[in-house]
PDB file of C-alpha atoms in Angstrom:
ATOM      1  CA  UNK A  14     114.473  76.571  90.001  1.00 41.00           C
ATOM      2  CA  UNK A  15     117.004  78.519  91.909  1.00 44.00           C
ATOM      3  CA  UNK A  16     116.126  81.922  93.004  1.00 57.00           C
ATOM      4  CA  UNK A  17     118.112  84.762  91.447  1.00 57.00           C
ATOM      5  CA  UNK A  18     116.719  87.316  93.574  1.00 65.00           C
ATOM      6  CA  UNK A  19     117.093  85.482  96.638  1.00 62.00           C
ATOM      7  CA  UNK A  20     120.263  87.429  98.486  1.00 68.00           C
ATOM      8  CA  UNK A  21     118.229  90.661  97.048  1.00 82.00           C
ATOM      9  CA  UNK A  22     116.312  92.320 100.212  1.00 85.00           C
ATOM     10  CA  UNK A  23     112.602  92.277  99.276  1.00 92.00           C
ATOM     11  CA  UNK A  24     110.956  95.206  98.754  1.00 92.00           C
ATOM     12  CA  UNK A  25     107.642  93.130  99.219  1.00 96.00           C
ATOM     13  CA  UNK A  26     107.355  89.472 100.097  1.00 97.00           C
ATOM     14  CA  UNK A  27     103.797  88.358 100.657  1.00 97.00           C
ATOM     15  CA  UNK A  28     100.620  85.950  99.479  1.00 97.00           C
ATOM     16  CA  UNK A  29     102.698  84.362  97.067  1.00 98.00           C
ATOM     17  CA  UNK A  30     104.582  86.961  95.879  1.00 98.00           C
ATOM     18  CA  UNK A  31     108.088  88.277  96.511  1.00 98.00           C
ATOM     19  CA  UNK A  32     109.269  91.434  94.711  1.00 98.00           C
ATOM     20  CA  UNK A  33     112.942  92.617  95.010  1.00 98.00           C
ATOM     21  CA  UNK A  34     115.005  95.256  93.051  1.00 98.00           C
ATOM     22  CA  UNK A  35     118.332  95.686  91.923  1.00 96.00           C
ATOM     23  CA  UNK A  36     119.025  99.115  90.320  1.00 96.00           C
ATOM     24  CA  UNK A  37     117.256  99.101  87.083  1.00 98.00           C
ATOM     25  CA  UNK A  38     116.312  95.134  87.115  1.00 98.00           C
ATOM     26  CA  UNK A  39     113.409  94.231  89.624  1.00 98.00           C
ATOM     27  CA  UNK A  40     112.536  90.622  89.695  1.00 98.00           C
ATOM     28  CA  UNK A  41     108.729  89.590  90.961  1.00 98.00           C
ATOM     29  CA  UNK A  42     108.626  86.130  92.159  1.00 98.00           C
ATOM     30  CA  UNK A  43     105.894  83.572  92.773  1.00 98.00           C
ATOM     31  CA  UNK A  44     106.683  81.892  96.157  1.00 98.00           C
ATOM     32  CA  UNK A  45     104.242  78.853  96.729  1.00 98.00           C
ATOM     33  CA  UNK A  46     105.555  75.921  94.856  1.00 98.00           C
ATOM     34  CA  UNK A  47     103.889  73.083  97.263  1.00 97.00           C
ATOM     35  CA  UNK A  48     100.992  74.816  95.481  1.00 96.00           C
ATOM     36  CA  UNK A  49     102.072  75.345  91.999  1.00 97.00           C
ATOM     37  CA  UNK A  50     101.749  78.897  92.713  1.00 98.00           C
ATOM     38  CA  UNK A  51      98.522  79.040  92.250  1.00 97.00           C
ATOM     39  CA  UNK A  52      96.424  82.287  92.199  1.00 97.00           C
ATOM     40  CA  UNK A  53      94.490  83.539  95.240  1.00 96.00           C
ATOM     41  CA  UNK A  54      92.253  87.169  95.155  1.00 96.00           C
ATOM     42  CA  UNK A  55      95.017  88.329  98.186  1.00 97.00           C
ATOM     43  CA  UNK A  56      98.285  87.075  95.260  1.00 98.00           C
ATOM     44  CA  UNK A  57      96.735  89.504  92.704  1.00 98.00           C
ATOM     45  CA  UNK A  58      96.519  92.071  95.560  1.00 98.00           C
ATOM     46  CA  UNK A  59     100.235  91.615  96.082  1.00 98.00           C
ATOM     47  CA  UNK A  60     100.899  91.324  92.564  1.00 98.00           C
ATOM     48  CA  UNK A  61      99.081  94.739  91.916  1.00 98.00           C
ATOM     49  CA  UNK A  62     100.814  96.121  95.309  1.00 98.00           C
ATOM     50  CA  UNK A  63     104.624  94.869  93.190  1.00 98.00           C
ATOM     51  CA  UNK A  64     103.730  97.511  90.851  1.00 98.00           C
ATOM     52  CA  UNK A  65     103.319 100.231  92.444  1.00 97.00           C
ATOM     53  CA  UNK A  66     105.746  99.886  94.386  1.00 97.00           C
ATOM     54  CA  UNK A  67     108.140  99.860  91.365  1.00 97.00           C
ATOM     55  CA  UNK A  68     110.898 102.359  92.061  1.00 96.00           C
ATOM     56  CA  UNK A  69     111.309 105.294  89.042  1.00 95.00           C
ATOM     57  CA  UNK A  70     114.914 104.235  88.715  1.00 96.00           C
ATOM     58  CA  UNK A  71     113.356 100.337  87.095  1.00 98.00           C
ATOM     59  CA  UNK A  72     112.829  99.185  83.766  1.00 98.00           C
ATOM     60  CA  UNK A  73     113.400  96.163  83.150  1.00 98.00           C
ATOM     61  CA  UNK A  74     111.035  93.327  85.184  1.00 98.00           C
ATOM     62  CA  UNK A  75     111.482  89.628  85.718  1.00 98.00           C
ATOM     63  CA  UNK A  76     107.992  87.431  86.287  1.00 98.00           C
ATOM     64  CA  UNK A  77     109.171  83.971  87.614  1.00 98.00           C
ATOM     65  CA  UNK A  78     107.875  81.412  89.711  1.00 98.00           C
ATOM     66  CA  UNK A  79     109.586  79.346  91.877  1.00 98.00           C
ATOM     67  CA  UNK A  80     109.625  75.311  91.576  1.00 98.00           C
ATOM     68  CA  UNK A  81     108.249  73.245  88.605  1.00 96.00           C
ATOM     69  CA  UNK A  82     105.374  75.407  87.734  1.00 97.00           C
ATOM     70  CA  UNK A  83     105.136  78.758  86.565  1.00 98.00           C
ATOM     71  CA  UNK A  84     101.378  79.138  87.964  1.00 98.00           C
ATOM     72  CA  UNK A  85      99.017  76.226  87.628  1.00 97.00           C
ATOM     73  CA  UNK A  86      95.974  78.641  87.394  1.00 96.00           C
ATOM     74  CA  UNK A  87      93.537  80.155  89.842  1.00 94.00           C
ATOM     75  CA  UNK A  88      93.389  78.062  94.028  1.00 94.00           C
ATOM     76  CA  UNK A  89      90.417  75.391  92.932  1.00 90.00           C
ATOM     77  CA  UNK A  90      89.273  76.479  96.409  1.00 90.00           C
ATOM     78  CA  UNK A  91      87.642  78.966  94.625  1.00 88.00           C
ATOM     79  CA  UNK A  92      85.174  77.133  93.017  1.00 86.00           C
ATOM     80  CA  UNK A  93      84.020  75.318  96.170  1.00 87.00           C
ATOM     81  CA  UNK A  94      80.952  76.749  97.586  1.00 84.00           C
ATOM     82  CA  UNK A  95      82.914  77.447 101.002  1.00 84.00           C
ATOM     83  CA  UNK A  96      85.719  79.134  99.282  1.00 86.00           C
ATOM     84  CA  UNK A  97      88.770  81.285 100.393  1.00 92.00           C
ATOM     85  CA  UNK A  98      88.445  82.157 103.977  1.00 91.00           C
ATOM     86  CA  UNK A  99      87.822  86.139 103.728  1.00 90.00           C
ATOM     87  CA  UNK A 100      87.616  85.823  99.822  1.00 91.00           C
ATOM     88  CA  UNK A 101      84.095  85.896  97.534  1.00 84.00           C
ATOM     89  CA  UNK A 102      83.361  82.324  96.090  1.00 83.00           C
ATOM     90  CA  UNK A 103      82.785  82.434  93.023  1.00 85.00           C
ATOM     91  CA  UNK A 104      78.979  81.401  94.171  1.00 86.00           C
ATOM     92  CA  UNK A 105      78.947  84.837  96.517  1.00 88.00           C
ATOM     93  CA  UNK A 106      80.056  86.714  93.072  1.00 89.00           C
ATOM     94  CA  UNK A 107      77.417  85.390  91.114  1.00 90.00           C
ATOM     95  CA  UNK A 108      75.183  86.494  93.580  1.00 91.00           C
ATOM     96  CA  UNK A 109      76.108  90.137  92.999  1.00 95.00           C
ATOM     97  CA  UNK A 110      74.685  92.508  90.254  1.00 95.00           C
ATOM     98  CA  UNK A 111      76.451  93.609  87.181  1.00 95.00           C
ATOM     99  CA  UNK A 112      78.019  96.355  88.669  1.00 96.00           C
ATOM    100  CA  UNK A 113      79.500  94.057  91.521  1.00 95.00           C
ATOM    101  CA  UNK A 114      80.971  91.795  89.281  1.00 95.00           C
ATOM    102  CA  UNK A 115      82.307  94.163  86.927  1.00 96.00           C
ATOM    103  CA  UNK A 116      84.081  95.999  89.787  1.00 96.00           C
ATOM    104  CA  UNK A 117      85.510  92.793  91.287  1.00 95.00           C
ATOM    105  CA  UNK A 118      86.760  91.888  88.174  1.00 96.00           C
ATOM    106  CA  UNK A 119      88.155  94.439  87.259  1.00 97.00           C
ATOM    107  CA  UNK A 120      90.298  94.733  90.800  1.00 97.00           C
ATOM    108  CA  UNK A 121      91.503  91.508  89.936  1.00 97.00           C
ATOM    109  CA  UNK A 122      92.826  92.342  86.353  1.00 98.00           C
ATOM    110  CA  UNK A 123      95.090  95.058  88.278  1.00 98.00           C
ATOM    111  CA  UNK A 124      97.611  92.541  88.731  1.00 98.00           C
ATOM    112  CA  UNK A 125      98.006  91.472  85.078  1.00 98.00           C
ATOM    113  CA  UNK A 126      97.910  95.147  83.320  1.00 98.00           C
ATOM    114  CA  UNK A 127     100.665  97.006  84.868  1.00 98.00           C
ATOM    115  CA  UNK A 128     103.466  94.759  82.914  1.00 98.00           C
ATOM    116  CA  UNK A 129     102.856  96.525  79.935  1.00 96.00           C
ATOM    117  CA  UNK A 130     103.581 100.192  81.099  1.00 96.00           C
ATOM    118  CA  UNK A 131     105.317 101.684  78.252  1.00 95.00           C
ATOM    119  CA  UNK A 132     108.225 102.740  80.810  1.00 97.00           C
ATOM    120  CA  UNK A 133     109.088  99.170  81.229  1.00 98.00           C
ATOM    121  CA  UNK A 134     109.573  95.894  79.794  1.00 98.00           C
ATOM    122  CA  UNK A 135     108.313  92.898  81.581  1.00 98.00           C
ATOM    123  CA  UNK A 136     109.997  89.670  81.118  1.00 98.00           C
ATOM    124  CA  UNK A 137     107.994  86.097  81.936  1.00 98.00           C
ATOM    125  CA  UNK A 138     110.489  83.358  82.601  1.00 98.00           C
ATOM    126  CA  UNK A 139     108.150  80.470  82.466  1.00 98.00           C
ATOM    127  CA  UNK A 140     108.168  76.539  83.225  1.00 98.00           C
ATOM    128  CA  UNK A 141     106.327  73.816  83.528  1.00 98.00           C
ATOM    129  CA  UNK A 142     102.050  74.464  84.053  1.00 98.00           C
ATOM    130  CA  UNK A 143     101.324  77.615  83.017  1.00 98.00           C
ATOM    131  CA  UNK A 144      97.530  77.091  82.959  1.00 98.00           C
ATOM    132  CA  UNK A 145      94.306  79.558  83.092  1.00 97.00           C
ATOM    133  CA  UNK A 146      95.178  82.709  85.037  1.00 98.00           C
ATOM    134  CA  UNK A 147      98.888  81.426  84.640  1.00 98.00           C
ATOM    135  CA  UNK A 148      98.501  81.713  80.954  1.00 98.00           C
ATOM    136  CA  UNK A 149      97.160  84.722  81.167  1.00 98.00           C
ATOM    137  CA  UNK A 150      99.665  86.353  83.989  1.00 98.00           C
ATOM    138  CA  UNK A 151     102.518  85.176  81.267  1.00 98.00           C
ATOM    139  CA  UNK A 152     100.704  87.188  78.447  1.00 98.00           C
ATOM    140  CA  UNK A 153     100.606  90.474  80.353  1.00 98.00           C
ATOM    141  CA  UNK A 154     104.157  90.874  79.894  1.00 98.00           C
ATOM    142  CA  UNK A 155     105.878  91.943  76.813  1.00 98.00           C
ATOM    143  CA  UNK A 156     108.702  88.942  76.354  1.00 98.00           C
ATOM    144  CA  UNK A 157     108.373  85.378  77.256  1.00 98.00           C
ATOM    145  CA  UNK A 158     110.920  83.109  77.480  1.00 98.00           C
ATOM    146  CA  UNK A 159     110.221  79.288  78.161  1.00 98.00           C
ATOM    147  CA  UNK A 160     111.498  76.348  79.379  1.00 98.00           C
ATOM    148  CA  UNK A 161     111.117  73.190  76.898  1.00 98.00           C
ATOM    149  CA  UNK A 162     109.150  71.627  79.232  1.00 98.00           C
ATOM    150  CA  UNK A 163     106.315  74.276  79.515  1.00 98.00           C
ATOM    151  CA  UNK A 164     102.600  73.680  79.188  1.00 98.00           C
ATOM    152  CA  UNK A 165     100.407  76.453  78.228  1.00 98.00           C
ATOM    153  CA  UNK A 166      96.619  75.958  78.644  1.00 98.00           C
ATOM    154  CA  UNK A 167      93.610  78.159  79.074  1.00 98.00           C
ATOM    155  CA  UNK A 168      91.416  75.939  80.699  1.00 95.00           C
ATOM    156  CA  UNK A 169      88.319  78.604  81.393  1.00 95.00           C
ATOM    157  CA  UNK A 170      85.679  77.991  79.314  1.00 95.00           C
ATOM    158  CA  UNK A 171      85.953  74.195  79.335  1.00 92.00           C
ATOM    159  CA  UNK A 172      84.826  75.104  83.316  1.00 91.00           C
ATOM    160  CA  UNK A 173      82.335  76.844  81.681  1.00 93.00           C
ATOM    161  CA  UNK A 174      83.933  80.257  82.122  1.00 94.00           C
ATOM    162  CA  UNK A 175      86.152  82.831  79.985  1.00 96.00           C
ATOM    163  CA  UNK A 176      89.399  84.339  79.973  1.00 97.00           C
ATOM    164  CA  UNK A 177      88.946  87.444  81.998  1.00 97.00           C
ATOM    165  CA  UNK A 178      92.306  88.708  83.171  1.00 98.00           C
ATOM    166  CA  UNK A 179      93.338  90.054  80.646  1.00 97.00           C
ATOM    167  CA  UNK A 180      94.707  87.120  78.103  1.00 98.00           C
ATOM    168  CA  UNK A 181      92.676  87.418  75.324  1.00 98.00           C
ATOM    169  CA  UNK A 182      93.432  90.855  73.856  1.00 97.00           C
ATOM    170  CA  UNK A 183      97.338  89.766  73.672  1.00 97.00           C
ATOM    171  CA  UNK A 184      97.114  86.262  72.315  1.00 98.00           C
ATOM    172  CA  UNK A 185      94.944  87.224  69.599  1.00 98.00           C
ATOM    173  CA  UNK A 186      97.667  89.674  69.265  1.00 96.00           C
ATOM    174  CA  UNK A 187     100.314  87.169  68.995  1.00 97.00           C
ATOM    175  CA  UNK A 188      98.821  83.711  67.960  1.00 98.00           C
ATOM    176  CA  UNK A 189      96.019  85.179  65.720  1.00 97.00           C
ATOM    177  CA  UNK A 190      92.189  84.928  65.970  1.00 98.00           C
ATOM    178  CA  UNK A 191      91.361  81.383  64.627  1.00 98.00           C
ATOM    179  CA  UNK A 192      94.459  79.858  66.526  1.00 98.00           C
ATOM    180  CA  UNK A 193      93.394  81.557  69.617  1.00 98.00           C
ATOM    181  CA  UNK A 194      90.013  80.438  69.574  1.00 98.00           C
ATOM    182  CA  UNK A 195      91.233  76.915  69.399  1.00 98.00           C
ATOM    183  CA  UNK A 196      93.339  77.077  72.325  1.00 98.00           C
ATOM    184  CA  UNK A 197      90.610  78.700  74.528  1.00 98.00           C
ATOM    185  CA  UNK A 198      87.956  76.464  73.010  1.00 98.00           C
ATOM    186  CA  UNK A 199      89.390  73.194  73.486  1.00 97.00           C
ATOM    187  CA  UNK A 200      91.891  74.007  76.203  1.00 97.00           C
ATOM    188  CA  UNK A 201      94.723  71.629  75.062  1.00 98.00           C
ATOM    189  CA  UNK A 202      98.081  72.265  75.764  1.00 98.00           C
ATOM    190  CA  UNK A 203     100.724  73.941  73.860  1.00 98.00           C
ATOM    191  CA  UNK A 204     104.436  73.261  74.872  1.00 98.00           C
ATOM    192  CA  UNK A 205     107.419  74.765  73.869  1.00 98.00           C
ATOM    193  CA  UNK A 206     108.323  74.310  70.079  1.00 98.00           C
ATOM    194  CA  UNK A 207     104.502  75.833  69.203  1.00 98.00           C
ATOM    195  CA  UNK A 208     104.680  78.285  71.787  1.00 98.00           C
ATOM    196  CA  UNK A 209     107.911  79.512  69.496  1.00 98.00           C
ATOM    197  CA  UNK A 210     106.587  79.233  66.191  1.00 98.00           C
ATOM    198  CA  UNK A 211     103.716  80.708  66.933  1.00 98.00           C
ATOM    199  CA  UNK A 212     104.650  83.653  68.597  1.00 97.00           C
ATOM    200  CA  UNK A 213     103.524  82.971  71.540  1.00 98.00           C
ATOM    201  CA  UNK A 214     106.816  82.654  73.385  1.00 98.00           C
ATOM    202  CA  UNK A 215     110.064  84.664  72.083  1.00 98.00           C
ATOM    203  CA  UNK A 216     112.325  81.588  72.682  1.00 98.00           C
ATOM    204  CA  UNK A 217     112.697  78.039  74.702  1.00 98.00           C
ATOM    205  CA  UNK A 218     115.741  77.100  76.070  1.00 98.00           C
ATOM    206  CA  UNK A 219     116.524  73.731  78.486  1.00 98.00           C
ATOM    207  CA  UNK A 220     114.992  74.539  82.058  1.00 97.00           C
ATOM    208  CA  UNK A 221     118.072  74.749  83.370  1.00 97.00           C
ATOM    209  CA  UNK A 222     119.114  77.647  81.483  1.00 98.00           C
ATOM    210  CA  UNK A 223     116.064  79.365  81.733  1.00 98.00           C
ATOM    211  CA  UNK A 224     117.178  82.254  84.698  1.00 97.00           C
ATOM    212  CA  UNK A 225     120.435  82.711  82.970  1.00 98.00           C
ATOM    213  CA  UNK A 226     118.958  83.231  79.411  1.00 98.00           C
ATOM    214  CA  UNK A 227     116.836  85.598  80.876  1.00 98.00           C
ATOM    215  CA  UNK A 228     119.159  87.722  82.717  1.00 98.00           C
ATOM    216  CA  UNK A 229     121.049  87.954  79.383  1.00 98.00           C
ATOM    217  CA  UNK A 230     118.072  88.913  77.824  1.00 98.00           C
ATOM    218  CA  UNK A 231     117.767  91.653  80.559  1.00 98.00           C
ATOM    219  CA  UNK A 232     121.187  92.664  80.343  1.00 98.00           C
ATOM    220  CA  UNK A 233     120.435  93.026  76.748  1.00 98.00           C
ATOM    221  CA  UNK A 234     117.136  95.735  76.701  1.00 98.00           C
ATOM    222  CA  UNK A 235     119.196  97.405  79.689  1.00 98.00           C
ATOM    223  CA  UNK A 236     121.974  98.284  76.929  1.00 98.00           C
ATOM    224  CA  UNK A 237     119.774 100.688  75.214  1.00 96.00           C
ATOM    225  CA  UNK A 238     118.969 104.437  76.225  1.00 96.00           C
ATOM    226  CA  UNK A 239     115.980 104.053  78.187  1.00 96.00           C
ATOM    227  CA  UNK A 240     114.155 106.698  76.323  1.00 96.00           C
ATOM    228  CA  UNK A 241     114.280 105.231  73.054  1.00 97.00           C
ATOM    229  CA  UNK A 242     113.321 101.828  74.533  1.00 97.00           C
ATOM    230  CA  UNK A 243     110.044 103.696  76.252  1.00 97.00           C
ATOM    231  CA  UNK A 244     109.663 105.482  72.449  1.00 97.00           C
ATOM    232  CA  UNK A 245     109.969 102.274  71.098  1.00 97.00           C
ATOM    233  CA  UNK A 246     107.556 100.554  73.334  1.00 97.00           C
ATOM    234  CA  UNK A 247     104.821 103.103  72.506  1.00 96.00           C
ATOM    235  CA  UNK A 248     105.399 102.576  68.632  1.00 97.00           C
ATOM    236  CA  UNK A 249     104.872  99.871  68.362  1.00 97.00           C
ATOM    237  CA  UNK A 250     102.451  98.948  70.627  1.00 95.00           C
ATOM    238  CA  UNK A 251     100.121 101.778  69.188  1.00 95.00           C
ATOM    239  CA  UNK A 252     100.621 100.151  66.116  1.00 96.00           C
ATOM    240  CA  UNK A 253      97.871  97.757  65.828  1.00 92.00           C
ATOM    241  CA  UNK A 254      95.735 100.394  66.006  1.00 94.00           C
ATOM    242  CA  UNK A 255      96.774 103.110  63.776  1.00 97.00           C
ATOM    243  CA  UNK A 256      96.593 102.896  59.957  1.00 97.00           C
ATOM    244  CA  UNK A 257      99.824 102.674  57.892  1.00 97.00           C
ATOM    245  CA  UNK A 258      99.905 106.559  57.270  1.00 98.00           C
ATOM    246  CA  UNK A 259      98.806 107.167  60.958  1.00 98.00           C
ATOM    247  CA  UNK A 260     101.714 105.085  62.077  1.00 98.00           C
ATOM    248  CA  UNK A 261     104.159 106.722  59.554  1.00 98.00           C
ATOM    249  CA  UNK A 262     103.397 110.166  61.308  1.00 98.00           C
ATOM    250  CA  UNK A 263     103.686 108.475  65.163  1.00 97.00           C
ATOM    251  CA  UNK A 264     107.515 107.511  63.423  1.00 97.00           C
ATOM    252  CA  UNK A 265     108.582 110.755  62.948  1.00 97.00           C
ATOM    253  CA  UNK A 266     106.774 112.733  65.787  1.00 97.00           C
ATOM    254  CA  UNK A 267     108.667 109.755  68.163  1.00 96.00           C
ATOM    255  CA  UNK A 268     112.012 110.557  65.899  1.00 96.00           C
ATOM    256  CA  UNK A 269     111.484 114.981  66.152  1.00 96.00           C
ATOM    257  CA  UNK A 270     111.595 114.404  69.840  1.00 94.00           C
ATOM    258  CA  UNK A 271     114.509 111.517  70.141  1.00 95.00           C
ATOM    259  CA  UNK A 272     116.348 113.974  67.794  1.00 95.00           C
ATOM    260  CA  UNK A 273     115.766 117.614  70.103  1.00 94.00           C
ATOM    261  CA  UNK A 274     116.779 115.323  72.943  1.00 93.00           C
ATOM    262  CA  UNK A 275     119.795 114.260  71.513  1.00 93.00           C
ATOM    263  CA  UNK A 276     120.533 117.415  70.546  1.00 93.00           C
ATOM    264  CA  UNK A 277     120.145 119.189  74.039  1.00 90.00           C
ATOM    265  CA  UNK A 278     116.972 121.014  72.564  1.00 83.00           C
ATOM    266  CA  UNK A 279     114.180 118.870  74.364  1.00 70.00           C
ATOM    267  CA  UNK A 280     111.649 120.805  76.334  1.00 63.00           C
TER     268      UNK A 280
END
């Protein structure tokens, strides 16, 4: 794939990851296709790094990787007992109490959660392998769109693992419970047309249309006022966990203040 962001000067370009901003549009890119940019502890440092470094002015962001994979899942030199040179093996984090592991893991989820601030939305243009901690990077955002020839897999727990960055929560969210048990379970893949229908990806187009469709989708949630978009956002995504009536009163607490704004009576 082409790089969009490519002429763009990068407001961060290392381990993997490139981020550059245009305006309201920033576009974070995965840089190491000889590698099917797969995921190193120091790329979810960077990835974490992207987001704070997110200018106020953004909101809209691009996830892409660059060549035939979108992420092929976490550097297998991780499970070798020598490792990633200045990086725990996964051996060294067993070795730590609960508290040690907990905290490690936990720095690493940084890099999936901040896609779902409610003052953006996070796009994942995705190809190819998306596979383990790939999966699970393209679930942190709020819209994917896929190439047809994509191949989603979480492959954890048939290494006798879980999913821990993150994935779960939304793809029981999108695919449902029994569906996502089967797809964590038995770690099979699911391309394109099932990603669609079942919710799992917003839409598939050819690979070769993939950047454009998603700058049109881009172009699209940058039409609206950004602070019914962040209103929006926070609606619904409070919604799974509100009751009906609950959820009616978030409606028109979200609508009192849209309206005073509107009105040049906000606070």
């Amino acid at each position: 794939m082409a790089s969009p962001d490519q002429d763009l000067a990068p407001a961060l370009d290392k381990d993997g990851v490139r981020l550059t901003v245009e305006d309201t549009l920033a576009t974070v890119t995965l840089t190491n296709p000889a590698k099917r940019n797969a995921q190193t502890p120091a790329l979810w440092r960077a990835l974490a790094e992207a987001g704070r470094l997110l200018p106020g002015s953004v909101r809209v962001v691009v996830l892409r990787g660059e060549g035939q994979s979108f992420s092929a899942g976490l550097d297998r030199r991780m499970f070798t007992p020598e490792g990633i040179p200045g990086e725990p093996a996964f051996v060294d984090l067993a070795r730590r109490d609960d508290a040690g592991i907990d905290a490690t893991i936990a720095e690493y989820q940084e890099a999936f959660t901040w896609w779902r601030r409610t003052d953006l939305v996070s796009i994942a243009a995705v190809q190819g392998h998306a596979i383990g901690a790939g999966f699970q990077l393209a679930l942190g955002c709020d819209l994917r769109v896929v190439a047809d020839d994509v191949q989603f897999a979480m492959r954890e727990t048939s290494l006798g693992l879980v999913p821990d960055l993150t994935g779960t929560h939304p793809l029981v969210g999108l695919v449902g419970y029994a569906r996502a048990l089967e797809i964590c379970v038995t770690g099979r893949f699911v391309g394109a047309e099932e990603a669609v229908a079942s919710g799992l990806a917003n839409l598939a187009v050819p690979a070769a249309d993939l950047d454009a469709t998603v700058r049109d989708l881009a172009a699209a949630l940058l039409a609206a006022p950004r602070d019914a978009v962040v209103e929006t956002k926070a609606l619904l995504r409070g919604a799974v966990d509100r009751t009906y009536d609950e959820q009616r009163t978030a409606e028109r607490a979200a609508q009192a203040r849209r309206l005073r704004d509107l009105a040049g009576l906000g606070e």
